[in-house]
Amino acid sequence: MRAIDYFDRGHDRDPQRLAVVDTETGLKLTFAETKELSERIAAALQRGGFENQDLLGLYGPNDGMLLVVLLAMWRANGKWIPVNTRNAIDANAGYINYVRCKWLVYHSSKADEVQQLKDRCPVMQHFVCLDKRMGDDPSLEEFMAGVTAADFVEPEVDAFGNLSDLVGIFPTGGTTGPSKGANVTNLGWGTMIETAADGMGGRTDSPVALVSAPITHAAGPIALSTLSLGATQVILPGFDAERVLRTIADYKVTHMYLPPTALYQLMASPEIGDHDYSSLRIFILVGSPCSPEKLRQAVDIFGPCMCQSYGQVECPMIVAWFPPEDVARFAKEAPEKLAACGRPTRSIRVALLDDDGREVPRGEAGEICARGALVSHSYFEKPEETAEVRKFGWHHTGDVGKFDEDGYLYIVDRKKDMVVSGGFNVFTAEVEAAVTELAQVREACVFGIPHEKWGEQVHAVVVAEGITGEEIIAYAKDRLGGVKAPKSVEFVPEIPRTAAGKMDKKALRVKYWGDAQRMVN
């Protein structure tokens, strides 16, 4: 099916059910109203010259109308370009020019940034401001003036749902250079939604999904997945720990998504014990590994709703799934298994390969490789980069993992982040998990720094209170042994993050490595 078909399937369940609730603007739309409004916006796009498979960027904080525009763009068979509000202007301009995006719908709060993008992006031709007129750029309401849903012309579609058409060109993390654009087709997107719905569906007759992470990042795909289940989307403009906790209780939220770092902020909030979280059925952690100890604590706080998924832009969201019933069981019976990210889903095959393309024995570490309909088609206009990650008939994720005896997958490290110290391989994710077991440590980022004798030594950057570096090192040495334990610890108020919300190890390495090659390999 097409991306928009999944929203329409949710609409068909109950057209009069609320689809969108924007807690900031007060916007409330039923599925029927959302469908009609998306058809009207799609008609306005067509009137304005929007063509089949045109590119449209969305830029702004979370907003209910931003989600409706996304649906309208797919209804007109366009391709989505997420423009990350956390990115530097140069990074966003470079990506827009690279993929040649013509259209931009933005929020007025980003008007200054948009003016800079206009100056740097000659490829962009059409601008619409979501909430009000900005200079020559019409407001969305002005842009829609004079058209109705009946004016929308359905694009040509085949009985399979145009499986090879693109739903978007999604930027990779870009931690080692400019982002590449992953070409994601209707086939890949639909595979993701169907697989996610398998894990999230059937748990309540009245699903309510909280959207506080950026719609322009992973929250967008998850929102579409829950919309396909008929879930009401309760939208916050951004993440605020106390507001999230109150919203769960006030709206009886059943489904939500956050990265582990946001979970840690919820757990540290002074309001954590003040609200009722019993409505929660699915609380997905995705984006980076979660501390097993903090995941165990989260089960105690939020109940048997905690779950994890593993994926990347090139195989979106759901390569592996750790369902809430497994997480809750292991929290009581086998807490060491909480370090896993789940088992491979039915929509994809996963293998752990060595550098020669051979599968490694179970229990040993190898690069996580994937094959199946979930895998993106290619990188946009980058055949050499595509070939680099498509060796031996597999997509190579760049992540290192291992399977346990029960088939659970553990993310050991990014291949480029592994520390080689005195000839021994040290996986930084394992060290980070051990260090964050300490109650005084909120976050830890581990990487290698130069050492004259060993080549590299393990270094930890932590956000912590009430503990010394020596105590952290001693604990890690007891848990992991002398080779893997940090040899030095640095305390910081916050760990820097990339625009995708991941820990920015490259930025932290700079003062130790400068421009040395090992810093990024």
PDB file of N, CA and C in Angstrom, residues 49-95:
ATOM      1  N   GLY A  49       1.114  23.720  -8.415  1.00  0.00           N
ATOM      2  CA  GLY A  49       2.139  23.155  -9.289  1.00  0.00           C
ATOM      3  C   GLY A  49       2.860  21.954  -8.728  1.00  0.00           C
ATOM      4  N   PHE A  50       2.395  21.423  -7.607  1.00  0.00           N
ATOM      5  CA  PHE A  50       3.018  20.232  -7.016  1.00  0.00           C
ATOM      6  C   PHE A  50       2.787  19.038  -7.940  1.00  0.00           C
ATOM      7  N   GLU A  51       3.866  18.390  -8.336  1.00  0.00           N
ATOM      8  CA  GLU A  51       3.783  17.288  -9.284  1.00  0.00           C
ATOM      9  C   GLU A  51       4.033  15.948  -8.611  1.00  0.00           C
ATOM     10  N   ASN A  52       3.688  14.890  -9.320  1.00  0.00           N
ATOM     11  CA  ASN A  52       3.886  13.538  -8.807  1.00  0.00           C
ATOM     12  C   ASN A  52       5.342  13.319  -8.398  1.00  0.00           C
ATOM     13  N   GLN A  53       5.550  12.846  -7.157  1.00  0.00           N
ATOM     14  CA  GLN A  53       6.873  12.546  -6.595  1.00  0.00           C
ATOM     15  C   GLN A  53       7.741  13.795  -6.397  1.00  0.00           C
ATOM     16  N   ASP A  54       7.104  14.979  -6.297  1.00  0.00           N
ATOM     17  CA  ASP A  54       7.838  16.171  -5.886  1.00  0.00           C
ATOM     18  C   ASP A  54       8.286  16.025  -4.436  1.00  0.00           C
ATOM     19  N   LEU A  55       9.328  16.775  -4.092  1.00  0.00           N
ATOM     20  CA  LEU A  55       9.873  16.763  -2.736  1.00  0.00           C
ATOM     21  C   LEU A  55       9.312  17.927  -1.936  1.00  0.00           C
ATOM     22  N   LEU A  56       8.916  17.639  -0.688  1.00  0.00           N
ATOM     23  CA  LEU A  56       8.396  18.678   0.197  1.00  0.00           C
ATOM     24  C   LEU A  56       9.054  18.546   1.559  1.00  0.00           C
ATOM     25  N   GLY A  57       9.608  19.652   2.056  1.00  0.00           N
ATOM     26  CA  GLY A  57      10.227  19.663   3.370  1.00  0.00           C
ATOM     27  C   GLY A  57       9.292  20.242   4.413  1.00  0.00           C
ATOM     28  N   LEU A  58       9.369  19.718   5.620  1.00  0.00           N
ATOM     29  CA  LEU A  58       8.620  20.232   6.763  1.00  0.00           C
ATOM     30  C   LEU A  58       9.622  20.715   7.798  1.00  0.00           C
ATOM     31  N   TYR A  59       9.397  21.941   8.319  1.00  0.00           N
ATOM     32  CA  TYR A  59      10.392  22.569   9.187  1.00  0.00           C
ATOM     33  C   TYR A  59       9.677  23.330  10.294  1.00  0.00           C
ATOM     34  N   GLY A  60       9.824  22.855  11.514  1.00  0.00           N
ATOM     35  CA  GLY A  60       9.207  23.552  12.633  1.00  0.00           C
ATOM     36  C   GLY A  60       9.041  22.649  13.831  1.00  0.00           C
ATOM     37  N   PRO A  61       8.593  23.221  14.950  1.00  0.00           N
ATOM     38  CA  PRO A  61       8.300  22.405  16.128  1.00  0.00           C
ATOM     39  C   PRO A  61       7.072  21.545  15.875  1.00  0.00           C
ATOM     40  N   ASN A  62       6.838  20.593  16.754  1.00  0.00           N
ATOM     41  CA  ASN A  62       5.649  19.753  16.613  1.00  0.00           C
ATOM     42  C   ASN A  62       4.387  20.610  16.581  1.00  0.00           C
ATOM     43  N   ASP A  63       3.518  20.294  15.663  1.00  0.00           N
ATOM     44  CA  ASP A  63       2.276  21.043  15.484  1.00  0.00           C
ATOM     45  C   ASP A  63       1.282  20.110  14.800  1.00  0.00           C
ATOM     46  N   GLY A  64       0.032  20.158  15.234  1.00  0.00           N
ATOM     47  CA  GLY A  64      -0.966  19.279  14.650  1.00  0.00           C
ATOM     48  C   GLY A  64      -1.115  19.468  13.158  1.00  0.00           C
ATOM     49  N   MET A  65      -1.036  20.714  12.701  1.00  0.00           N
ATOM     50  CA  MET A  65      -1.183  20.971  11.272  1.00  0.00           C
ATOM     51  C   MET A  65       0.022  20.479  10.482  1.00  0.00           C
ATOM     52  N   LEU A  66       1.181  20.433  11.114  1.00  0.00           N
ATOM     53  CA  LEU A  66       2.361  19.883  10.445  1.00  0.00           C
ATOM     54  C   LEU A  66       2.113  18.424  10.074  1.00  0.00           C
ATOM     55  N   LEU A  67       1.470  17.693  10.988  1.00  0.00           N
ATOM     56  CA  LEU A  67       1.149  16.294  10.722  1.00  0.00           C
ATOM     57  C   LEU A  67       0.131  16.173   9.584  1.00  0.00           C
ATOM     58  N   VAL A  68      -0.843  17.078   9.543  1.00  0.00           N
ATOM     59  CA  VAL A  68      -1.853  17.035   8.477  1.00  0.00           C
ATOM     60  C   VAL A  68      -1.217  17.347   7.121  1.00  0.00           C
ATOM     61  N   VAL A  69      -0.279  18.301   7.090  1.00  0.00           N
ATOM     62  CA  VAL A  69       0.419  18.617   5.835  1.00  0.00           C
ATOM     63  C   VAL A  69       1.216  17.406   5.354  1.00  0.00           C
ATOM     64  N   LEU A  70       1.832  16.700   6.289  1.00  0.00           N
ATOM     65  CA  LEU A  70       2.562  15.485   5.926  1.00  0.00           C
ATOM     66  C   LEU A  70       1.629  14.486   5.244  1.00  0.00           C
ATOM     67  N   LEU A  71       0.443  14.299   5.802  1.00  0.00           N
ATOM     68  CA  LEU A  71      -0.532  13.392   5.193  1.00  0.00           C
ATOM     69  C   LEU A  71      -0.968  13.899   3.817  1.00  0.00           C
ATOM     70  N   ALA A  72      -1.156  15.212   3.699  1.00  0.00           N
ATOM     71  CA  ALA A  72      -1.571  15.790   2.417  1.00  0.00           C
ATOM     72  C   ALA A  72      -0.508  15.586   1.346  1.00  0.00           C
ATOM     73  N   MET A  73       0.750  15.755   1.727  1.00  0.00           N
ATOM     74  CA  MET A  73       1.845  15.560   0.774  1.00  0.00           C
ATOM     75  C   MET A  73       1.846  14.130   0.258  1.00  0.00           C
ATOM     76  N   TRP A  74       1.664  13.152   1.159  1.00  0.00           N
ATOM     77  CA  TRP A  74       1.600  11.755   0.718  1.00  0.00           C
ATOM     78  C   TRP A  74       0.355  11.500  -0.127  1.00  0.00           C
ATOM     79  N   ARG A  75      -0.740  12.173   0.205  1.00  0.00           N
ATOM     80  CA  ARG A  75      -1.966  11.986  -0.575  1.00  0.00           C
ATOM     81  C   ARG A  75      -1.749  12.446  -2.025  1.00  0.00           C
ATOM     82  N   ALA A  76      -0.921  13.470  -2.189  1.00  0.00           N
ATOM     83  CA  ALA A  76      -0.592  13.959  -3.532  1.00  0.00           C
ATOM     84  C   ALA A  76       0.574  13.192  -4.149  1.00  0.00           C
ATOM     85  N   ASN A  77       0.991  12.098  -3.487  1.00  0.00           N
ATOM     86  CA  ASN A  77       2.078  11.230  -3.951  1.00  0.00           C
ATOM     87  C   ASN A  77       3.421  11.958  -4.016  1.00  0.00           C
ATOM     88  N   GLY A  78       3.657  12.791  -2.980  1.00  0.00           N
ATOM     89  CA  GLY A  78       4.940  13.464  -2.868  1.00  0.00           C
ATOM     90  C   GLY A  78       5.912  12.688  -2.015  1.00  0.00           C
ATOM     91  N   LYS A  79       7.116  13.249  -1.903  1.00  0.00           N
ATOM     92  CA  LYS A  79       8.178  12.645  -1.100  1.00  0.00           C
ATOM     93  C   LYS A  79       8.544  13.605   0.029  1.00  0.00           C
ATOM     94  N   TRP A  80       8.678  13.061   1.224  1.00  0.00           N
ATOM     95  CA  TRP A  80       8.928  13.843   2.432  1.00  0.00           C
ATOM     96  C   TRP A  80      10.423  14.051   2.635  1.00  0.00           C
ATOM     97  N   ILE A  81      10.792  15.295   2.942  1.00  0.00           N
ATOM     98  CA  ILE A  81      12.153  15.623   3.340  1.00  0.00           C
ATOM     99  C   ILE A  81      12.100  16.174   4.759  1.00  0.00           C
ATOM    100  N   PRO A  82      12.465  15.402   5.784  1.00  0.00           N
ATOM    101  CA  PRO A  82      12.498  15.946   7.143  1.00  0.00           C
ATOM    102  C   PRO A  82      13.628  16.975   7.262  1.00  0.00           C
ATOM    103  N   VAL A  83      13.295  18.186   7.673  1.00  0.00           N
ATOM    104  CA  VAL A  83      14.296  19.231   7.891  1.00  0.00           C
ATOM    105  C   VAL A  83      14.433  19.398   9.398  1.00  0.00           C
ATOM    106  N   ASN A  84      15.559  18.968   9.929  1.00  0.00           N
ATOM    107  CA  ASN A  84      15.736  18.862  11.374  1.00  0.00           C
ATOM    108  C   ASN A  84      15.954  20.234  11.995  1.00  0.00           C
ATOM    109  N   THR A  85      15.116  20.588  12.970  1.00  0.00           N
ATOM    110  CA  THR A  85      15.228  21.892  13.629  1.00  0.00           C
ATOM    111  C   THR A  85      16.495  22.007  14.468  1.00  0.00           C
ATOM    112  N   ARG A  86      17.126  20.878  14.788  1.00  0.00           N
ATOM    113  CA  ARG A  86      18.345  20.916  15.594  1.00  0.00           C
ATOM    114  C   ARG A  86      19.601  21.077  14.738  1.00  0.00           C
ATOM    115  N   ASN A  87      19.462  20.939  13.448  1.00  0.00           N
ATOM    116  CA  ASN A  87      20.616  21.045  12.560  1.00  0.00           C
ATOM    117  C   ASN A  87      21.082  22.486  12.417  1.00  0.00           C
ATOM    118  N   ALA A  88      22.368  22.660  12.133  1.00  0.00           N
ATOM    119  CA  ALA A  88      22.877  23.958  11.715  1.00  0.00           C
ATOM    120  C   ALA A  88      22.307  24.299  10.344  1.00  0.00           C
ATOM    121  N   ILE A  89      22.203  25.590  10.049  1.00  0.00           N
ATOM    122  CA  ILE A  89      21.664  26.034   8.760  1.00  0.00           C
ATOM    123  C   ILE A  89      22.450  25.431   7.604  1.00  0.00           C
ATOM    124  N   ASP A  90      23.780  25.410   7.727  1.00  0.00           N
ATOM    125  CA  ASP A  90      24.607  24.870   6.642  1.00  0.00           C
ATOM    126  C   ASP A  90      24.255  23.414   6.345  1.00  0.00           C
ATOM    127  N   ALA A  91      24.011  22.634   7.409  1.00  0.00           N
ATOM    128  CA  ALA A  91      23.684  21.218   7.219  1.00  0.00           C
ATOM    129  C   ALA A  91      22.339  21.066   6.515  1.00  0.00           C
ATOM    130  N   ASN A  92      21.330  21.833   6.958  1.00  0.00           N
ATOM    131  CA  ASN A  92      20.019  21.746   6.307  1.00  0.00           C
ATOM    132  C   ASN A  92      20.074  22.241   4.864  1.00  0.00           C
ATOM    133  N   ALA A  93      20.796  23.338   4.635  1.00  0.00           N
ATOM    134  CA  ALA A  93      20.908  23.868   3.273  1.00  0.00           C
ATOM    135  C   ALA A  93      21.615  22.869   2.364  1.00  0.00           C
ATOM    136  N   GLY A  94      22.670  22.261   2.877  1.00  0.00           N
ATOM    137  CA  GLY A  94      23.392  21.276   2.075  1.00  0.00           C
ATOM    138  C   GLY A  94      22.519  20.103   1.687  1.00  0.00           C
ATOM    139  N   TYR A  95      21.689  19.646   2.631  1.00  0.00           N
ATOM    140  CA  TYR A  95      20.824  18.498   2.335  1.00  0.00           C
ATOM    141  C   TYR A  95      19.726  18.878   1.346  1.00  0.00           C
TER     142      TYR A  95
END
